[in-house]
Amino acid sequence: MASAPVADQLRLLDVQALDMRLAKLAHQRRSHPSLAALEEVSGRAEDLDRARVDAETAVRDARRAVAKAETDVEQVRTRAERDRQRLESGTGSPKDLQALGHELESLAKRQGDLEEVELEAMEALEAAQRELDAITTQRAALGDQITQLESERDAAFAENDAERATVEAQRAAAVEPLDAGLVSLYERVRERSGGLGVLRLRGATTDPLQISLSLTERAAIEAAPADEIVRSEDGYIIVRVTD
């Protein structure tokens, strides 16, 4: 029959209280509001980063279209100017001069069409640039939010880490003088149960987890020697207290 000093069994309740505090701190760290906010804002930032790549591509394409349109217009203007000079000089046969006049008319129409294309290309560039600017502004704002949230997270984690270190030191000091067999049993039970190893029994009430003790269990507990390590049917260590 396993036994441990009554004082050690009572101190085991203090150890468990510290373990519960550590579990709470771990939960607080995992569930800190800044983490969910960071995930949400970072996701939006990633979406904007992808949109910015597309917008930058659209701007580059639009600039190339504008450059091509400007080149096309300039080529027609240059050719028209050359033909105009030849026509004004009167050099050439009447047939050649007549042909130059017809070509100038065609070039004028061609230039008008190309200038319309140039205007549309410039408007497309302006629209693409506005979209890129808007995305850039939104992304910068999200970057500021991310920086703020990271600062809040880091501050909270630093506070959490400091408190955890204090509690861990308190736990180590609380465990050190206890019966080794009792501590080993406590750790095994706590691992199987997911964190809870010992229950305080005062009268017929257990805490921090309330379980229903059968009449047979209660009778066996009451009859057990004070230093006996009592276990519930569920496997928990039962520490009896009278005050």
GROMACS .gro file of C-alpha atoms in nm:
model
  243
    1MET     CA    1   0.000   0.000   0.000
    2ALA     CA    2   0.153   0.332  -0.111
    3SER     CA    3   0.195   0.598   0.152
    4ALA     CA    4   0.348   0.943   0.193
    5PRO     CA    5   0.367   1.189   0.481
    6VAL     CA    6   0.042   1.377   0.537
    7ALA     CA    7   0.229   1.708   0.517
    8ASP     CA    8   0.365   1.611   0.174
    9GLN     CA    9   0.018   1.519   0.052
   10LEU     CA   10  -0.113   1.856   0.164
   11ARG     CA   11   0.179   2.037  -0.003
   12LEU     CA   12   0.096   1.849  -0.322
   13LEU     CA   13  -0.215   2.066  -0.339
   14ASP     CA   14   0.013   2.370  -0.355
   15VAL     CA   15   0.210   2.209  -0.637
   16GLN     CA   16  -0.106   2.147  -0.832
   17ALA     CA   17  -0.220   2.505  -0.778
   18LEU     CA   18   0.110   2.618  -0.931
   19ASP     CA   19   0.068   2.373  -1.220
   20MET     CA   20  -0.280   2.508  -1.284
   21ARG     CA   21  -0.137   2.859  -1.286
   22LEU     CA   22   0.125   2.750  -1.539
   23ALA     CA   23  -0.145   2.592  -1.753
   24LYS     CA   24  -0.344   2.915  -1.737
   25LEU     CA   25  -0.039   3.118  -1.839
   26ALA     CA   26   0.022   2.883  -2.133
   27HIS     CA   27  -0.340   2.923  -2.241
   28GLN     CA   28  -0.318   3.300  -2.210
   29ARG     CA   29  -0.010   3.299  -2.430
   30ARG     CA   30  -0.171   3.078  -2.694
   31SER     CA   31  -0.496   3.274  -2.698
   32HIS     CA   32  -0.373   3.631  -2.659
   33PRO     CA   33  -0.603   3.858  -2.866
   34SER     CA   34  -0.307   4.000  -3.058
   35LEU     CA   35  -0.242   3.660  -3.217
   36ALA     CA   36  -0.584   3.633  -3.381
   37ALA     CA   37  -0.568   3.998  -3.484
   38LEU     CA   38  -0.221   3.948  -3.630
   39GLU     CA   39  -0.335   3.645  -3.826
   40GLU     CA   40  -0.630   3.836  -3.970
   41VAL     CA   41  -0.432   4.152  -4.054
   42SER     CA   42  -0.138   3.953  -4.190
   43GLY     CA   43  -0.377   3.762  -4.417
   44ARG     CA   44  -0.514   4.089  -4.551
   45ALA     CA   45  -0.157   4.215  -4.598
   46GLU     CA   46  -0.067   3.904  -4.797
   47ASP     CA   47  -0.373   3.957  -5.018
   48LEU     CA   48  -0.264   4.316  -5.078
   49ASP     CA   49   0.091   4.205  -5.153
   50ARG     CA   50  -0.042   3.977  -5.425
   51ALA     CA   51  -0.270   4.253  -5.552
   52ARG     CA   52   0.024   4.494  -5.555
   53VAL     CA   53   0.225   4.257  -5.774
   54ASP     CA   54  -0.064   4.245  -6.021
   55ALA     CA   55  -0.104   4.623  -6.005
   56GLU     CA   56   0.268   4.681  -6.063
   57THR     CA   57   0.251   4.450  -6.364
   58ALA     CA   58  -0.048   4.643  -6.494
   59VAL     CA   59   0.139   4.973  -6.455
   60ARG     CA   60   0.445   4.838  -6.638
   61ASP     CA   61   0.227   4.707  -6.920
   62ALA     CA   62   0.043   5.039  -6.941
   63ARG     CA   63   0.369   5.232  -6.954
   64ARG     CA   64   0.491   5.014  -7.240
   65ALA     CA   65   0.162   5.072  -7.421
   66VAL     CA   66   0.198   5.449  -7.375
   67ALA     CA   67   0.559   5.441  -7.494
   68LYS     CA   68   0.462   5.242  -7.804
   69ALA     CA   69   0.172   5.475  -7.878
   70GLU     CA   70   0.397   5.780  -7.840
   71THR     CA   71   0.655   5.623  -8.072
   72ASP     CA   72   0.389   5.540  -8.333
   73VAL     CA   73   0.253   5.894  -8.322
   74GLU     CA   74   0.601   6.046  -8.347
   75GLN     CA   75   0.689   5.831  -8.646
   76VAL     CA   76   0.377   5.945  -8.833
   77ARG     CA   77   0.444   6.309  -8.739
   78THR     CA   78   0.801   6.284  -8.863
   79ARG     CA   79   0.695   6.131  -9.191
   80ALA     CA   80   0.417   6.387  -9.237
   81GLU     CA   81   0.659   6.672  -9.169
   82ARG     CA   82   0.902   6.537  -9.425
   83ASP     CA   83   0.629   6.504  -9.685
   84ARG     CA   84   0.500   6.852  -9.607
   85GLN     CA   85   0.841   7.002  -9.659
   86ARG     CA   86   0.875   6.826  -9.993
   87LEU     CA   87   0.530   6.941 -10.097
   88GLU     CA   88   0.597   7.301  -9.996
   89SER     CA   89   0.926   7.301 -10.182
   90GLY     CA   90   0.743   7.213 -10.501
   91THR     CA   91   1.017   6.970 -10.591
   92GLY     CA   92   0.895   6.688 -10.813
   93SER     CA   93   0.646   6.627 -11.086
   94PRO     CA   94   0.282   6.725 -11.049
   95LYS     CA   95   0.198   6.357 -11.014
   96ASP     CA   96   0.448   6.318 -10.732
   97LEU     CA   97   0.322   6.629 -10.559
   98GLN     CA   98  -0.035   6.507 -10.592
   99ALA     CA   99   0.066   6.174 -10.440
  100LEU     CA  100   0.232   6.358 -10.152
  101GLY     CA  101  -0.089   6.548 -10.089
  102HIS     CA  102  -0.289   6.226 -10.073
  103GLU     CA  103  -0.029   6.068  -9.842
  104LEU     CA  104  -0.045   6.371  -9.612
  105GLU     CA  105  -0.421   6.327  -9.587
  106SER     CA  106  -0.376   5.959  -9.502
  107LEU     CA  107  -0.104   6.041  -9.250
  108ALA     CA  108  -0.325   6.302  -9.085
  109LYS     CA  109  -0.601   6.044  -9.039
  110ARG     CA  110  -0.348   5.788  -8.921
  111GLN     CA  111  -0.204   6.037  -8.674
  112GLY     CA  112  -0.551   6.113  -8.538
  113ASP     CA  113  -0.622   5.744  -8.487
  114LEU     CA  114  -0.287   5.689  -8.318
  115GLU     CA  115  -0.333   5.992  -8.093
  116GLU     CA  116  -0.665   5.843  -7.983
  117VAL     CA  117  -0.485   5.518  -7.899
  118GLU     CA  118  -0.219   5.720  -7.716
  119LEU     CA  119  -0.485   5.900  -7.512
  120GLU     CA  120  -0.653   5.573  -7.419
  121ALA     CA  121  -0.317   5.426  -7.321
  122MET     CA  122  -0.239   5.726  -7.100
  123GLU     CA  123  -0.581   5.701  -6.934
  124ALA     CA  124  -0.523   5.331  -6.873
  125LEU     CA  125  -0.184   5.411  -6.720
  126GLU     CA  126  -0.337   5.672  -6.491
  127ALA     CA  127  -0.604   5.424  -6.377
  128ALA     CA  128  -0.346   5.151  -6.318
  129GLN     CA  129  -0.125   5.394  -6.124
  130ARG     CA  130  -0.421   5.505  -5.908
  131GLU     CA  131  -0.496   5.142  -5.828
  132LEU     CA  132  -0.134   5.077  -5.738
  133ASP     CA  133  -0.119   5.389  -5.522
  134ALA     CA  134  -0.437   5.288  -5.339
  135ILE     CA  135  -0.303   4.938  -5.273
  136THR     CA  136   0.030   5.079  -5.157
  137THR     CA  137  -0.146   5.313  -4.914
  138GLN     CA  138  -0.363   5.034  -4.776
  139ARG     CA  139  -0.063   4.804  -4.740
  140ALA     CA  140   0.131   5.071  -4.552
  141ALA     CA  141  -0.160   5.116  -4.311
  142LEU     CA  142  -0.174   4.742  -4.251
  143GLY     CA  143   0.201   4.743  -4.195
  144ASP     CA  144   0.151   4.998  -3.918
  145GLN     CA  145  -0.122   4.779  -3.765
  146ILE     CA  146   0.103   4.474  -3.779
  147THR     CA  147   0.384   4.663  -3.608
  148GLN     CA  148   0.148   4.778  -3.333
  149LEU     CA  149   0.003   4.430  -3.284
  150GLU     CA  150   0.348   4.273  -3.274
  151SER     CA  151   0.448   4.526  -3.011
  152GLU     CA  152   0.141   4.439  -2.802
  153ARG     CA  153   0.210   4.067  -2.845
  154ASP     CA  154   0.576   4.098  -2.749
  155ALA     CA  155   0.493   4.304  -2.440
  156ALA     CA  156   0.229   4.053  -2.332
  157PHE     CA  157   0.462   3.760  -2.396
  158ALA     CA  158   0.742   3.922  -2.199
  159GLU     CA  159   0.508   3.970  -1.903
  160ASN     CA  160   0.379   3.615  -1.942
  161ASP     CA  161   0.732   3.473  -1.960
  162ALA     CA  162   0.840   3.662  -1.650
  163GLU     CA  163   0.542   3.536  -1.451
  164ARG     CA  164   0.591   3.182  -1.580
  165ALA     CA  165   0.955   3.188  -1.471
  166THR     CA  166   0.848   3.298  -1.122
  167VAL     CA  167   0.583   3.028  -1.095
  168GLU     CA  168   0.821   2.761  -1.226
  169ALA     CA  169   1.074   2.860  -0.960
  170GLN     CA  170   0.803   2.841  -0.694
  171ARG     CA  171   0.699   2.499  -0.821
  172ALA     CA  172   1.055   2.367  -0.816
  173ALA     CA  173   1.092   2.486  -0.458
  174ALA     CA  174   0.758   2.330  -0.361
  175VAL     CA  175   0.837   1.991  -0.520
  176GLU     CA  176   1.196   1.959  -0.398
  177PRO     CA  177   1.122   1.843  -0.038
  178LEU     CA  178   0.828   1.617  -0.125
  179ASP     CA  179   0.825   1.237  -0.120
  180ALA     CA  180   0.967   1.127  -0.456
  181GLY     CA  181   0.717   0.844  -0.499
  182LEU     CA  182   0.426   1.079  -0.436
  183VAL     CA  183   0.555   1.331  -0.689
  184SER     CA  184   0.613   1.058  -0.948
  185LEU     CA  185   0.261   0.927  -0.903
  186TYR     CA  186   0.121   1.279  -0.927
  187GLU     CA  187   0.302   1.341  -1.255
  188ARG     CA  188   0.172   1.015  -1.405
  189VAL     CA  189  -0.186   1.086  -1.304
  190ARG     CA  190  -0.163   1.443  -1.427
  191GLU     CA  191  -0.030   1.331  -1.764
  192ARG     CA  192  -0.310   1.076  -1.809
  193SER     CA  193  -0.582   1.319  -1.706
  194GLY     CA  194  -0.459   1.607  -1.916
  195GLY     CA  195  -0.335   1.827  -1.633
  196LEU     CA  196  -0.519   1.738  -1.312
  197GLY     CA  197  -0.353   1.500  -1.069
  198VAL     CA  198  -0.490   1.557  -0.722
  199LEU     CA  199  -0.829   1.642  -0.571
  200ARG     CA  200  -0.888   1.802  -0.234
  201LEU     CA  201  -1.154   1.619  -0.034
  202ARG     CA  202  -1.333   1.815   0.234
  203GLY     CA  203  -1.624   1.623   0.380
  204ALA     CA  204  -1.792   1.468   0.076
  205THR     CA  205  -1.689   1.741  -0.169
  206THR     CA  206  -1.390   1.731  -0.401
  207ASP     CA  207  -1.231   2.023  -0.580
  208PRO     CA  208  -1.118   2.166  -0.815
  209LEU     CA  209  -1.308   1.890  -0.993
  210GLN     CA  210  -1.626   1.767  -0.831
  211ILE     CA  211  -1.668   1.392  -0.865
  212SER     CA  212  -1.929   1.165  -0.719
  213LEU     CA  213  -1.783   0.928  -0.463
  214SER     CA  214  -1.968   0.603  -0.410
  215LEU     CA  215  -2.058   0.496  -0.057
  216THR     CA  216  -1.796   0.224  -0.086
  217GLU     CA  217  -1.529   0.478  -0.186
  218ARG     CA  218  -1.619   0.713   0.095
  219ALA     CA  219  -1.608   0.434   0.349
  220ALA     CA  220  -1.269   0.316   0.224
  221ILE     CA  221  -1.130   0.669   0.232
  222GLU     CA  222  -1.251   0.728   0.586
  223ALA     CA  223  -1.098   0.400   0.700
  224ALA     CA  224  -0.761   0.456   0.530
  225PRO     CA  225  -0.462   0.556   0.746
  226ALA     CA  226  -0.378   0.925   0.736
  227ASP     CA  227  -0.054   0.870   0.542
  228GLU     CA  228  -0.204   0.635   0.284
  229ILE     CA  229  -0.214   0.772  -0.070
  230VAL     CA  230  -0.581   0.745  -0.154
  231ARG     CA  231  -0.699   0.717  -0.514
  232SER     CA  232  -1.044   0.772  -0.659
  233GLU     CA  233  -1.199   0.516  -0.891
  234ASP     CA  234  -1.105   0.755  -1.174
  235GLY     CA  235  -0.742   0.742  -1.064
  236TYR     CA  236  -0.708   1.086  -0.907
  237ILE     CA  237  -0.506   1.125  -0.589
  238ILE     CA  238  -0.737   1.222  -0.306
  239VAL     CA  239  -0.593   1.449  -0.038
  240ARG     CA  240  -0.808   1.469   0.272
  241VAL     CA  241  -0.834   1.800   0.451
  242THR     CA  242  -1.026   1.880   0.767
  243ASP     CA  243  -1.001   2.257   0.801
   0.00000   0.00000   0.00000
